[in-house]
């Protein structure tokens, strides 16, 4: 069991640039979630995939954010025209379909927008 | 709208004593609750959970209590160990009309420090 992995672990970018993060879930997990965590707060839900279908998006996910999960395996989260307010830890989690199973989190990607 | 609240930003406890972390929620639709622990530079790690049909769940040193009428849950750690020092998050979810996406709503977290 290799766990959930995320790449890169850290990203520093200038305002206005585009960034893309990758998440590799645990292989047999068909559910994948993205969360964002800012300093002093708990993770906030961004979006959810069941296999390759994106089934729910938070209103936190502005038009500059897009997520994909081609073939129901890894997922990418892209932020276009980054703003300083996008600076946060971006966490990916995966789980199996059973409602009463916990989500397993990756180590996160820390984004700093200068 | 903070639906899950952890009102104590930090808690300091002596090794061997009990740690009690508290969590309140406002959404009566929540039916499953989880506690996660987070070390610096790592993602949250699942600790223990409880369904709304129960009022207590125990796993080793960790016990979670749920008081539905008060919309309150607590995590007890006995005995506390220095390795338990971390940020603890309470999280909740609900089954939306049979279509369960399972997204978690988290509290702000409580920093637990266990002194040797």
mmCIF file with all atom_site columns, C-alpha atoms in Angstrom:
data_model
loop_
_atom_site.group_PDB
_atom_site.id
_atom_site.type_symbol
_atom_site.label_atom_id
_atom_site.label_alt_id
_atom_site.label_comp_id
_atom_site.label_asym_id
_atom_site.label_entity_id
_atom_site.label_seq_id
_atom_site.pdbx_PDB_ins_code
_atom_site.Cartn_x
_atom_site.Cartn_y
_atom_site.Cartn_z
_atom_site.occupancy
_atom_site.B_iso_or_equiv
_atom_site.pdbx_formal_charge
_atom_site.auth_seq_id
_atom_site.auth_comp_id
_atom_site.auth_asym_id
_atom_site.auth_atom_id
_atom_site.pdbx_PDB_model_num
ATOM 1   C CA . UNK A 1 1   ? 0.000   0.000  0.000   1.00 0.00 ? 1   UNK A CA 1
ATOM 2   C CA . UNK A 1 2   ? 1.828   3.063  -1.266  1.00 0.00 ? 2   UNK A CA 1
ATOM 3   C CA . UNK A 1 3   ? -0.727  5.579  0.001   1.00 0.00 ? 3   UNK A CA 1
ATOM 4   C CA . UNK A 1 4   ? -1.885  8.760  -1.682  1.00 0.00 ? 4   UNK A CA 1
ATOM 5   C CA . UNK A 1 5   ? 0.908   10.703 -3.352  1.00 0.00 ? 5   UNK A CA 1
ATOM 6   C CA . UNK A 1 6   ? 0.954   14.306 -4.527  1.00 0.00 ? 6   UNK A CA 1
ATOM 7   C CA . UNK A 1 7   ? 3.354   16.163 -6.764  1.00 0.00 ? 7   UNK A CA 1
ATOM 8   C CA . UNK A 1 8   ? 4.940   18.619 -6.364  1.00 0.00 ? 8   UNK A CA 1
ATOM 9   C CA . UNK A 1 9   ? 5.165   18.990 -2.599  1.00 0.00 ? 9   UNK A CA 1
ATOM 10  C CA . UNK A 1 10  ? 5.949   22.679 -2.876  1.00 0.00 ? 10  UNK A CA 1
ATOM 11  C CA . UNK A 1 11  ? 5.301   25.212 -5.609  1.00 0.00 ? 11  UNK A CA 1
ATOM 12  C CA . UNK A 1 12  ? 6.289   28.864 -5.663  1.00 0.00 ? 12  UNK A CA 1
ATOM 13  C CA . UNK A 1 13  ? 4.910   30.910 -8.504  1.00 0.00 ? 13  UNK A CA 1
ATOM 14  C CA . UNK A 1 14  ? 4.372   34.504 -9.497  1.00 0.00 ? 14  UNK A CA 1
ATOM 15  C CA . UNK A 1 15  ? 0.943   36.048 -9.600  1.00 0.00 ? 15  UNK A CA 1
ATOM 16  C CA . UNK A 1 16  ? -0.718  35.498 -12.950 1.00 0.00 ? 16  UNK A CA 1
ATOM 17  C CA . UNK A 1 17  ? 1.041   32.227 -13.742 1.00 0.00 ? 17  UNK A CA 1
ATOM 18  C CA . UNK A 1 18  ? -0.734  28.898 -14.203 1.00 0.00 ? 18  UNK A CA 1
ATOM 19  C CA . UNK A 1 19  ? 0.050   25.922 -11.983 1.00 0.00 ? 19  UNK A CA 1
ATOM 20  C CA . UNK A 1 20  ? -0.914  22.253 -12.107 1.00 0.00 ? 20  UNK A CA 1
ATOM 21  C CA . UNK A 1 21  ? -0.843  19.727 -9.288  1.00 0.00 ? 21  UNK A CA 1
ATOM 22  C CA . UNK A 1 22  ? -1.073  15.968 -9.536  1.00 0.00 ? 22  UNK A CA 1
ATOM 23  C CA . UNK A 1 23  ? -2.598  13.418 -7.186  1.00 0.00 ? 23  UNK A CA 1
ATOM 24  C CA . UNK A 1 24  ? -2.200  9.644  -7.364  1.00 0.00 ? 24  UNK A CA 1
ATOM 25  C CA . UNK A 1 25  ? -4.787  7.927  -5.168  1.00 0.00 ? 25  UNK A CA 1
ATOM 26  C CA . UNK A 1 26  ? -4.584  4.493  -3.594  1.00 0.00 ? 26  UNK A CA 1
ATOM 27  C CA . UNK A 1 27  ? -5.036  2.162  -6.549  1.00 0.00 ? 27  UNK A CA 1
ATOM 28  C CA . UNK A 1 28  ? -8.329  0.484  -5.651  1.00 0.00 ? 28  UNK A CA 1
ATOM 29  C CA . UNK A 1 29  ? -10.009 3.709  -4.495  1.00 0.00 ? 29  UNK A CA 1
ATOM 30  C CA . UNK A 1 30  ? -12.638 4.992  -6.896  1.00 0.00 ? 30  UNK A CA 1
ATOM 31  C CA . UNK A 1 31  ? -13.433 8.210  -5.001  1.00 0.00 ? 31  UNK A CA 1
ATOM 32  C CA . UNK A 1 32  ? -11.063 11.163 -5.104  1.00 0.00 ? 32  UNK A CA 1
ATOM 33  C CA . UNK A 1 33  ? -11.392 14.508 -3.324  1.00 0.00 ? 33  UNK A CA 1
ATOM 34  C CA . UNK A 1 34  ? -9.520  17.795 -3.428  1.00 0.00 ? 34  UNK A CA 1
ATOM 35  C CA . UNK A 1 35  ? -9.403  20.065 -0.387  1.00 0.00 ? 35  UNK A CA 1
ATOM 36  C CA . UNK A 1 36  ? -7.685  23.366 0.337   1.00 0.00 ? 36  UNK A CA 1
ATOM 37  C CA . UNK A 1 37  ? -6.266  24.320 3.722   1.00 0.00 ? 37  UNK A CA 1
ATOM 38  C CA . UNK A 1 38  ? -5.179  27.787 4.770   1.00 0.00 ? 38  UNK A CA 1
ATOM 39  C CA . UNK A 1 39  ? -3.255  28.696 7.907   1.00 0.00 ? 39  UNK A CA 1
ATOM 40  C CA . UNK A 1 40  ? -5.220  28.129 11.092  1.00 0.00 ? 40  UNK A CA 1
ATOM 41  C CA . UNK A 1 41  ? -8.150  26.499 9.313   1.00 0.00 ? 41  UNK A CA 1
ATOM 42  C CA . UNK A 1 42  ? -9.263  22.975 8.610   1.00 0.00 ? 42  UNK A CA 1
ATOM 43  C CA . UNK A 1 43  ? -9.321  21.587 5.084   1.00 0.00 ? 43  UNK A CA 1
ATOM 44  C CA . UNK A 1 44  ? -12.168 22.903 2.901   1.00 0.00 ? 44  UNK A CA 1
ATOM 45  C CA . UNK A 1 45  ? -13.783 20.760 0.227   1.00 0.00 ? 45  UNK A CA 1
ATOM 46  C CA . UNK A 1 46  ? -13.117 21.780 -3.379  1.00 0.00 ? 46  UNK A CA 1
ATOM 47  C CA . UNK A 1 47  ? -14.274 18.971 -5.640  1.00 0.00 ? 47  UNK A CA 1
ATOM 48  C CA . UNK A 1 48  ? -15.044 15.258 -5.842  1.00 0.00 ? 48  UNK A CA 1
ATOM 49  C CA . UNK A 1 49  ? -14.610 12.540 -8.469  1.00 0.00 ? 49  UNK A CA 1
ATOM 50  C CA . UNK A 1 50  ? -16.165 9.121  -8.622  1.00 0.00 ? 50  UNK A CA 1
ATOM 51  C CA . UNK A 1 51  ? -14.031 7.250  -11.113 1.00 0.00 ? 51  UNK A CA 1
ATOM 52  C CA . UNK A 1 52  ? -13.579 9.746  -13.965 1.00 0.00 ? 52  UNK A CA 1
ATOM 53  C CA . UNK A 1 53  ? -16.774 11.712 -13.328 1.00 0.00 ? 53  UNK A CA 1
ATOM 54  C CA . UNK A 1 54  ? -16.585 15.010 -11.469 1.00 0.00 ? 54  UNK A CA 1
ATOM 55  C CA . UNK A 1 55  ? -19.766 14.881 -9.404  1.00 0.00 ? 55  UNK A CA 1
ATOM 56  C CA . UNK A 1 56  ? -19.531 17.882 -7.123  1.00 0.00 ? 56  UNK A CA 1
ATOM 57  C CA . UNK A 1 57  ? -17.740 21.223 -7.055  1.00 0.00 ? 57  UNK A CA 1
ATOM 58  C CA . UNK A 1 58  ? -17.633 23.706 -4.192  1.00 0.00 ? 58  UNK A CA 1
ATOM 59  C CA . UNK A 1 59  ? -18.470 27.344 -4.822  1.00 0.00 ? 59  UNK A CA 1
ATOM 60  C CA . UNK A 1 60  ? -14.903 27.921 -3.599  1.00 0.00 ? 60  UNK A CA 1
ATOM 61  C CA . UNK A 1 61  ? -13.780 26.544 -6.954  1.00 0.00 ? 61  UNK A CA 1
ATOM 62  C CA . UNK A 1 62  ? -13.792 29.642 -9.145  1.00 0.00 ? 62  UNK A CA 1
ATOM 63  C CA . UNK A 1 63  ? -13.610 29.565 -12.934 1.00 0.00 ? 63  UNK A CA 1
ATOM 64  C CA . UNK A 1 64  ? -9.822  29.757 -12.674 1.00 0.00 ? 64  UNK A CA 1
ATOM 65  C CA . UNK A 1 65  ? -9.750  26.290 -11.120 1.00 0.00 ? 65  UNK A CA 1
ATOM 66  C CA . UNK A 1 66  ? -10.215 23.105 -13.110 1.00 0.00 ? 66  UNK A CA 1
ATOM 67  C CA . UNK A 1 67  ? -9.791  19.497 -12.120 1.00 0.00 ? 67  UNK A CA 1
ATOM 68  C CA . UNK A 1 68  ? -9.685  16.322 -14.146 1.00 0.00 ? 68  UNK A CA 1
ATOM 69  C CA . UNK A 1 69  ? -9.398  12.634 -13.508 1.00 0.00 ? 69  UNK A CA 1
ATOM 70  C CA . UNK A 1 70  ? -8.886  10.959 -16.879 1.00 0.00 ? 70  UNK A CA 1
ATOM 71  C CA . UNK A 1 71  ? -9.468  7.213  -16.891 1.00 0.00 ? 71  UNK A CA 1
ATOM 72  C CA . UNK A 1 72  ? -10.424 7.332  -13.221 1.00 0.00 ? 72  UNK A CA 1
ATOM 73  C CA . UNK A 1 73  ? -6.861  7.022  -11.989 1.00 0.00 ? 73  UNK A CA 1
ATOM 74  C CA . UNK A 1 74  ? -4.686  10.049 -11.141 1.00 0.00 ? 74  UNK A CA 1
ATOM 75  C CA . UNK A 1 75  ? -6.157  13.533 -10.940 1.00 0.00 ? 75  UNK A CA 1
ATOM 76  C CA . UNK A 1 76  ? -4.863  16.997 -11.777 1.00 0.00 ? 76  UNK A CA 1
ATOM 77  C CA . UNK A 1 77  ? -5.873  20.344 -10.340 1.00 0.00 ? 77  UNK A CA 1
ATOM 78  C CA . UNK A 1 78  ? -5.003  23.404 -12.408 1.00 0.00 ? 78  UNK A CA 1
ATOM 79  C CA . UNK A 1 79  ? -5.159  26.996 -11.272 1.00 0.00 ? 79  UNK A CA 1
ATOM 80  C CA . UNK A 1 80  ? -5.010  29.613 -14.006 1.00 0.00 ? 80  UNK A CA 1
ATOM 81  C CA . UNK A 1 81  ? -3.910  33.220 -13.479 1.00 0.00 ? 81  UNK A CA 1
ATOM 82  C CA . UNK A 1 82  ? -2.922  32.578 -9.882  1.00 0.00 ? 82  UNK A CA 1
ATOM 83  C CA . UNK A 1 83  ? -3.647  35.199 -7.238  1.00 0.00 ? 83  UNK A CA 1
ATOM 84  C CA . UNK A 1 84  ? -2.019  35.707 -3.845  1.00 0.00 ? 84  UNK A CA 1
ATOM 85  C CA . UNK A 1 85  ? -5.209  34.478 -2.208  1.00 0.00 ? 85  UNK A CA 1
ATOM 86  C CA . UNK A 1 86  ? -4.634  31.083 -3.824  1.00 0.00 ? 86  UNK A CA 1
ATOM 87  C CA . UNK A 1 87  ? -1.661  30.487 -1.515  1.00 0.00 ? 87  UNK A CA 1
ATOM 88  C CA . UNK A 1 88  ? -2.605  27.445 0.548   1.00 0.00 ? 88  UNK A CA 1
ATOM 89  C CA . UNK A 1 89  ? -2.010  23.747 1.057   1.00 0.00 ? 89  UNK A CA 1
ATOM 90  C CA . UNK A 1 90  ? -3.863  21.672 -1.542  1.00 0.00 ? 90  UNK A CA 1
ATOM 91  C CA . UNK A 1 91  ? -4.757  18.235 -0.230  1.00 0.00 ? 91  UNK A CA 1
ATOM 92  C CA . UNK A 1 92  ? -5.927  15.218 -2.165  1.00 0.00 ? 92  UNK A CA 1
ATOM 93  C CA . UNK A 1 93  ? -7.772  12.314 -0.547  1.00 0.00 ? 93  UNK A CA 1
ATOM 94  C CA . UNK A 1 94  ? -9.157  9.025  -1.787  1.00 0.00 ? 94  UNK A CA 1
ATOM 95  C CA . UNK A 1 95  ? -11.539 6.405  -0.506  1.00 0.00 ? 95  UNK A CA 1
ATOM 96  C CA . UNK A 1 96  ? -13.481 3.343  -1.581  1.00 0.00 ? 96  UNK A CA 1
ATOM 97  C CA . UNK A 1 97  ? -17.157 3.672  -2.313  1.00 0.00 ? 97  UNK A CA 1
ATOM 98  C CA . UNK A 1 98  ? -18.481 2.565  1.088   1.00 0.00 ? 98  UNK A CA 1
ATOM 99  C CA . UNK A 1 99  ? -19.861 5.648  2.885   1.00 0.00 ? 99  UNK A CA 1
ATOM 100 C CA . UNK A 1 100 ? -18.507 4.481  6.228   1.00 0.00 ? 100 UNK A CA 1
ATOM 101 C CA . UNK A 1 101 ? -14.920 4.336  5.144   1.00 0.00 ? 101 UNK A CA 1
ATOM 102 C CA . UNK A 1 102 ? -12.467 7.045  5.928   1.00 0.00 ? 102 UNK A CA 1
ATOM 103 C CA . UNK A 1 103 ? -10.661 9.193  3.397   1.00 0.00 ? 103 UNK A CA 1
ATOM 104 C CA . UNK A 1 104 ? -6.912  8.751  3.094   1.00 0.00 ? 104 UNK A CA 1
ATOM 105 C CA . UNK A 1 105 ? -5.026  11.969 2.566   1.00 0.00 ? 105 UNK A CA 1
ATOM 106 C CA . UNK A 1 106 ? -1.864  12.691 0.657   1.00 0.00 ? 106 UNK A CA 1
ATOM 107 C CA . UNK A 1 107 ? 0.903   14.937 2.032   1.00 0.00 ? 107 UNK A CA 1
ATOM 108 C CA . UNK A 1 108 ? -0.397  17.956 0.152   1.00 0.00 ? 108 UNK A CA 1
ATOM 109 C CA . UNK A 1 109 ? 1.075   20.518 -2.233  1.00 0.00 ? 109 UNK A CA 1
ATOM 110 C CA . UNK A 1 110 ? 1.966   23.840 -0.635  1.00 0.00 ? 110 UNK A CA 1
ATOM 111 C CA . UNK A 1 111 ? 1.404   26.681 -3.090  1.00 0.00 ? 111 UNK A CA 1
ATOM 112 C CA . UNK A 1 112 ? 2.941   30.104 -2.539  1.00 0.00 ? 112 UNK A CA 1
ATOM 113 C CA . UNK A 1 113 ? 1.927   32.879 -4.925  1.00 0.00 ? 113 UNK A CA 1
ATOM 114 C CA . UNK A 1 114 ? 4.271   35.875 -4.869  1.00 0.00 ? 114 UNK A CA 1
ATOM 115 C CA . UNK B 2 1   ? -20.920 29.565 7.932   1.00 0.00 ? 1   UNK B CA 1
ATOM 116 C CA . UNK B 2 2   ? -18.765 27.337 10.161  1.00 0.00 ? 2   UNK B CA 1
ATOM 117 C CA . UNK B 2 3   ? -20.812 24.149 10.453  1.00 0.00 ? 3   UNK B CA 1
ATOM 118 C CA . UNK B 2 4   ? -18.145 22.327 12.478  1.00 0.00 ? 4   UNK B CA 1
ATOM 119 C CA . UNK B 2 5   ? -16.370 24.225 15.230  1.00 0.00 ? 5   UNK B CA 1
ATOM 120 C CA . UNK B 2 6   ? -13.448 23.447 17.460  1.00 0.00 ? 6   UNK B CA 1
ATOM 121 C CA . UNK B 2 7   ? -13.432 26.327 19.900  1.00 0.00 ? 7   UNK B CA 1
ATOM 122 C CA . UNK B 2 8   ? -10.148 25.504 21.626  1.00 0.00 ? 8   UNK B CA 1
ATOM 123 C CA . UNK B 2 9   ? -7.203  26.434 19.399  1.00 0.00 ? 9   UNK B CA 1
ATOM 124 C CA . UNK B 2 10  ? -4.777  24.632 21.698  1.00 0.00 ? 10  UNK B CA 1
ATOM 125 C CA . UNK B 2 11  ? -4.565  22.201 24.592  1.00 0.00 ? 11  UNK B CA 1
ATOM 126 C CA . UNK B 2 12  ? -1.588  21.361 26.798  1.00 0.00 ? 12  UNK B CA 1
ATOM 127 C CA . UNK B 2 13  ? -1.516  18.136 28.817  1.00 0.00 ? 13  UNK B CA 1
ATOM 128 C CA . UNK B 2 14  ? 0.997   16.267 30.944  1.00 0.00 ? 14  UNK B CA 1
ATOM 129 C CA . UNK B 2 15  ? 2.149   12.844 29.746  1.00 0.00 ? 15  UNK B CA 1
ATOM 130 C CA . UNK B 2 16  ? 0.008   10.064 31.195  1.00 0.00 ? 16  UNK B CA 1
ATOM 131 C CA . UNK B 2 17  ? -3.010  12.304 31.805  1.00 0.00 ? 17  UNK B CA 1
ATOM 132 C CA . UNK B 2 18  ? -6.232  12.460 29.787  1.00 0.00 ? 18  UNK B CA 1
ATOM 133 C CA . UNK B 2 19  ? -6.572  14.740 26.759  1.00 0.00 ? 19  UNK B CA 1
ATOM 134 C CA . UNK B 2 20  ? -10.097 15.845 25.883  1.00 0.00 ? 20  UNK B CA 1
ATOM 135 C CA . UNK B 2 21  ? -10.668 17.562 22.557  1.00 0.00 ? 21  UNK B CA 1
ATOM 136 C CA . UNK B 2 22  ? -14.072 19.028 21.822  1.00 0.00 ? 22  UNK B CA 1
ATOM 137 C CA . UNK B 2 23  ? -16.064 19.682 18.680  1.00 0.00 ? 23  UNK B CA 1
ATOM 138 C CA . UNK B 2 24  ? -19.493 21.233 18.053  1.00 0.00 ? 24  UNK B CA 1
ATOM 139 C CA . UNK B 2 25  ? -21.589 21.125 14.901  1.00 0.00 ? 25  UNK B CA 1
ATOM 140 C CA . UNK B 2 26  ? -24.648 22.956 13.698  1.00 0.00 ? 26  UNK B CA 1
ATOM 141 C CA . UNK B 2 27  ? -25.920 20.864 10.767  1.00 0.00 ? 27  UNK B CA 1
ATOM 142 C CA . UNK B 2 28  ? -28.356 18.260 12.112  1.00 0.00 ? 28  UNK B CA 1
ATOM 143 C CA . UNK B 2 29  ? -28.024 16.300 8.859   1.00 0.00 ? 29  UNK B CA 1
ATOM 144 C CA . UNK B 2 30  ? -24.502 15.183 9.735   1.00 0.00 ? 30  UNK B CA 1
ATOM 145 C CA . UNK B 2 31  ? -24.601 11.456 10.423  1.00 0.00 ? 31  UNK B CA 1
ATOM 146 C CA . UNK B 2 32  ? -20.964 10.393 10.503  1.00 0.00 ? 32  UNK B CA 1
ATOM 147 C CA . UNK B 2 33  ? -18.104 11.970 12.364  1.00 0.00 ? 33  UNK B CA 1
ATOM 148 C CA . UNK B 2 34  ? -14.359 11.443 12.151  1.00 0.00 ? 34  UNK B CA 1
ATOM 149 C CA . UNK B 2 35  ? -11.237 12.613 13.934  1.00 0.00 ? 35  UNK B CA 1
ATOM 150 C CA . UNK B 2 36  ? -8.001  13.161 12.070  1.00 0.00 ? 36  UNK B CA 1
ATOM 151 C CA . UNK B 2 37  ? -4.526  13.889 13.381  1.00 0.00 ? 37  UNK B CA 1
ATOM 152 C CA . UNK B 2 38  ? -2.057  16.018 11.450  1.00 0.00 ? 38  UNK B CA 1
ATOM 153 C CA . UNK B 2 39  ? 1.695   16.356 11.903  1.00 0.00 ? 39  UNK B CA 1
ATOM 154 C CA . UNK B 2 40  ? 3.582   19.231 10.227  1.00 0.00 ? 40  UNK B CA 1
ATOM 155 C CA . UNK B 2 41  ? 4.347   18.649 6.542   1.00 0.00 ? 41  UNK B CA 1
ATOM 156 C CA . UNK B 2 42  ? 2.041   15.614 6.401   1.00 0.00 ? 42  UNK B CA 1
ATOM 157 C CA . UNK B 2 43  ? -1.542  15.098 5.356   1.00 0.00 ? 43  UNK B CA 1
ATOM 158 C CA . UNK B 2 44  ? -4.246  14.372 7.939   1.00 0.00 ? 44  UNK B CA 1
ATOM 159 C CA . UNK B 2 45  ? -4.286  10.792 9.235   1.00 0.00 ? 45  UNK B CA 1
ATOM 160 C CA . UNK B 2 46  ? -7.526  9.088  10.230  1.00 0.00 ? 46  UNK B CA 1
ATOM 161 C CA . UNK B 2 47  ? -7.850  8.265  13.935  1.00 0.00 ? 47  UNK B CA 1
ATOM 162 C CA . UNK B 2 48  ? -11.361 7.163  14.821  1.00 0.00 ? 48  UNK B CA 1
ATOM 163 C CA . UNK B 2 49  ? -14.944 7.635  13.688  1.00 0.00 ? 49  UNK B CA 1
ATOM 164 C CA . UNK B 2 50  ? -18.483 7.349  14.993  1.00 0.00 ? 50  UNK B CA 1
ATOM 165 C CA . UNK B 2 51  ? -21.869 6.952  13.373  1.00 0.00 ? 51  UNK B CA 1
ATOM 166 C CA . UNK B 2 52  ? -24.816 9.001  14.575  1.00 0.00 ? 52  UNK B CA 1
ATOM 167 C CA . UNK B 2 53  ? -26.574 5.820  15.707  1.00 0.00 ? 53  UNK B CA 1
ATOM 168 C CA . UNK B 2 54  ? -23.940 5.356  18.412  1.00 0.00 ? 54  UNK B CA 1
ATOM 169 C CA . UNK B 2 55  ? -22.881 7.509  21.346  1.00 0.00 ? 55  UNK B CA 1
ATOM 170 C CA . UNK B 2 56  ? -19.440 6.027  21.944  1.00 0.00 ? 56  UNK B CA 1
ATOM 171 C CA . UNK B 2 57  ? -16.700 4.336  19.994  1.00 0.00 ? 57  UNK B CA 1
ATOM 172 C CA . UNK B 2 58  ? -13.433 3.093  21.423  1.00 0.00 ? 58  UNK B CA 1
ATOM 173 C CA . UNK B 2 59  ? -10.145 2.139  19.794  1.00 0.00 ? 59  UNK B CA 1
ATOM 174 C CA . UNK B 2 60  ? -7.242  1.546  22.137  1.00 0.00 ? 60  UNK B CA 1
ATOM 175 C CA . UNK B 2 61  ? -6.301  4.782  23.863  1.00 0.00 ? 61  UNK B CA 1
ATOM 176 C CA . UNK B 2 62  ? -8.817  6.760  21.789  1.00 0.00 ? 62  UNK B CA 1
ATOM 177 C CA . UNK B 2 63  ? -12.520 7.119  22.563  1.00 0.00 ? 63  UNK B CA 1
ATOM 178 C CA . UNK B 2 64  ? -14.998 9.327  20.760  1.00 0.00 ? 64  UNK B CA 1
ATOM 179 C CA . UNK B 2 65  ? -18.251 10.382 22.418  1.00 0.00 ? 65  UNK B CA 1
ATOM 180 C CA . UNK B 2 66  ? -21.228 11.786 20.528  1.00 0.00 ? 66  UNK B CA 1
ATOM 181 C CA . UNK B 2 67  ? -24.055 13.792 22.112  1.00 0.00 ? 67  UNK B CA 1
ATOM 182 C CA . UNK B 2 68  ? -26.558 14.323 19.321  1.00 0.00 ? 68  UNK B CA 1
ATOM 183 C CA . UNK B 2 69  ? -28.970 16.432 21.327  1.00 0.00 ? 69  UNK B CA 1
ATOM 184 C CA . UNK B 2 70  ? -26.176 18.880 22.134  1.00 0.00 ? 70  UNK B CA 1
ATOM 185 C CA . UNK B 2 71  ? -24.590 18.503 18.677  1.00 0.00 ? 71  UNK B CA 1
ATOM 186 C CA . UNK B 2 72  ? -21.301 17.873 20.412  1.00 0.00 ? 72  UNK B CA 1
ATOM 187 C CA . UNK B 2 73  ? -18.562 15.307 20.155  1.00 0.00 ? 73  UNK B CA 1
ATOM 188 C CA . UNK B 2 74  ? -15.341 14.804 22.019  1.00 0.00 ? 74  UNK B CA 1
ATOM 189 C CA . UNK B 2 75  ? -12.178 12.791 21.625  1.00 0.00 ? 75  UNK B CA 1
ATOM 190 C CA . UNK B 2 76  ? -10.565 11.342 24.744  1.00 0.00 ? 76  UNK B CA 1
ATOM 191 C CA . UNK B 2 77  ? -6.957  10.165 24.679  1.00 0.00 ? 77  UNK B CA 1
ATOM 192 C CA . UNK B 2 78  ? -5.898  8.106  27.690  1.00 0.00 ? 78  UNK B CA 1
ATOM 193 C CA . UNK B 2 79  ? -3.081  8.007  28.597  1.00 0.00 ? 79  UNK B CA 1
ATOM 194 C CA . UNK B 2 80  ? -1.639  10.870 26.582  1.00 0.00 ? 80  UNK B CA 1
ATOM 195 C CA . UNK B 2 81  ? 1.846   10.407 25.141  1.00 0.00 ? 81  UNK B CA 1
ATOM 196 C CA . UNK B 2 82  ? 4.332   12.975 23.776  1.00 0.00 ? 82  UNK B CA 1
ATOM 197 C CA . UNK B 2 83  ? 3.923   11.374 20.327  1.00 0.00 ? 83  UNK B CA 1
ATOM 198 C CA . UNK B 2 84  ? 0.275   12.431 20.400  1.00 0.00 ? 84  UNK B CA 1
ATOM 199 C CA . UNK B 2 85  ? 1.368   16.065 20.022  1.00 0.00 ? 85  UNK B CA 1
ATOM 200 C CA . UNK B 2 86  ? -0.213  17.189 16.748  1.00 0.00 ? 86  UNK B CA 1
ATOM 201 C CA . UNK B 2 87  ? -3.152  19.123 15.328  1.00 0.00 ? 87  UNK B CA 1
ATOM 202 C CA . UNK B 2 88  ? -6.455  17.306 15.732  1.00 0.00 ? 88  UNK B CA 1
ATOM 203 C CA . UNK B 2 89  ? -9.326  17.920 13.342  1.00 0.00 ? 89  UNK B CA 1
ATOM 204 C CA . UNK B 2 90  ? -12.911 16.923 13.804  1.00 0.00 ? 90  UNK B CA 1
ATOM 205 C CA . UNK B 2 91  ? -14.824 16.284 10.567  1.00 0.00 ? 91  UNK B CA 1
ATOM 206 C CA . UNK B 2 92  ? -18.402 15.444 9.643   1.00 0.00 ? 92  UNK B CA 1
ATOM 207 C CA . UNK B 2 93  ? -20.379 14.278 6.627   1.00 0.00 ? 93  UNK B CA 1
ATOM 208 C CA . UNK B 2 94  ? -23.932 13.425 5.663   1.00 0.00 ? 94  UNK B CA 1
ATOM 209 C CA . UNK B 2 95  ? -25.711 11.288 3.134   1.00 0.00 ? 95  UNK B CA 1
ATOM 210 C CA . UNK B 2 96  ? -27.453 13.684 0.767   1.00 0.00 ? 96  UNK B CA 1
ATOM 211 C CA . UNK B 2 97  ? -30.723 12.086 -0.302  1.00 0.00 ? 97  UNK B CA 1
ATOM 212 C CA . UNK B 2 98  ? -29.222 8.671  -0.941  1.00 0.00 ? 98  UNK B CA 1
ATOM 213 C CA . UNK B 2 99  ? -26.477 10.050 -3.140  1.00 0.00 ? 99  UNK B CA 1
ATOM 214 C CA . UNK B 2 100 ? -23.534 9.920  -0.842  1.00 0.00 ? 100 UNK B CA 1
ATOM 215 C CA . UNK B 2 101 ? -20.532 11.838 -2.014  1.00 0.00 ? 101 UNK B CA 1
ATOM 216 C CA . UNK B 2 102 ? -18.942 11.710 1.404   1.00 0.00 ? 102 UNK B CA 1
ATOM 217 C CA . UNK B 2 103 ? -17.312 15.118 1.341   1.00 0.00 ? 103 UNK B CA 1
ATOM 218 C CA . UNK B 2 104 ? -15.981 16.090 4.752   1.00 0.00 ? 104 UNK B CA 1
ATOM 219 C CA . UNK B 2 105 ? -16.617 19.341 6.593   1.00 0.00 ? 105 UNK B CA 1
ATOM 220 C CA . UNK B 2 106 ? -13.753 20.061 8.992   1.00 0.00 ? 106 UNK B CA 1
ATOM 221 C CA . UNK B 2 107 ? -13.354 22.095 12.140  1.00 0.00 ? 107 UNK B CA 1
ATOM 222 C CA . UNK B 2 108 ? -10.495 24.564 12.523  1.00 0.00 ? 108 UNK B CA 1
ATOM 223 C CA . UNK B 2 109 ? -8.341  22.143 14.476  1.00 0.00 ? 109 UNK B CA 1
ATOM 224 C CA . UNK B 2 110 ? -6.904  21.988 18.004  1.00 0.00 ? 110 UNK B CA 1
ATOM 225 C CA . UNK B 2 111 ? -3.166  21.893 18.636  1.00 0.00 ? 111 UNK B CA 1
ATOM 226 C CA . UNK B 2 112 ? -2.450  19.279 21.305  1.00 0.00 ? 112 UNK B CA 1
ATOM 227 C CA . UNK B 2 113 ? 0.855   19.407 23.148  1.00 0.00 ? 113 UNK B CA 1
ATOM 228 C CA . UNK B 2 114 ? 1.721   16.565 25.499  1.00 0.00 ? 114 UNK B CA 1
ATOM 229 C CA . UNK B 2 115 ? 4.572   17.404 27.843  1.00 0.00 ? 115 UNK B CA 1
ATOM 230 C CA . UNK B 2 116 ? 6.900   14.635 29.128  1.00 0.00 ? 116 UNK B CA 1
#
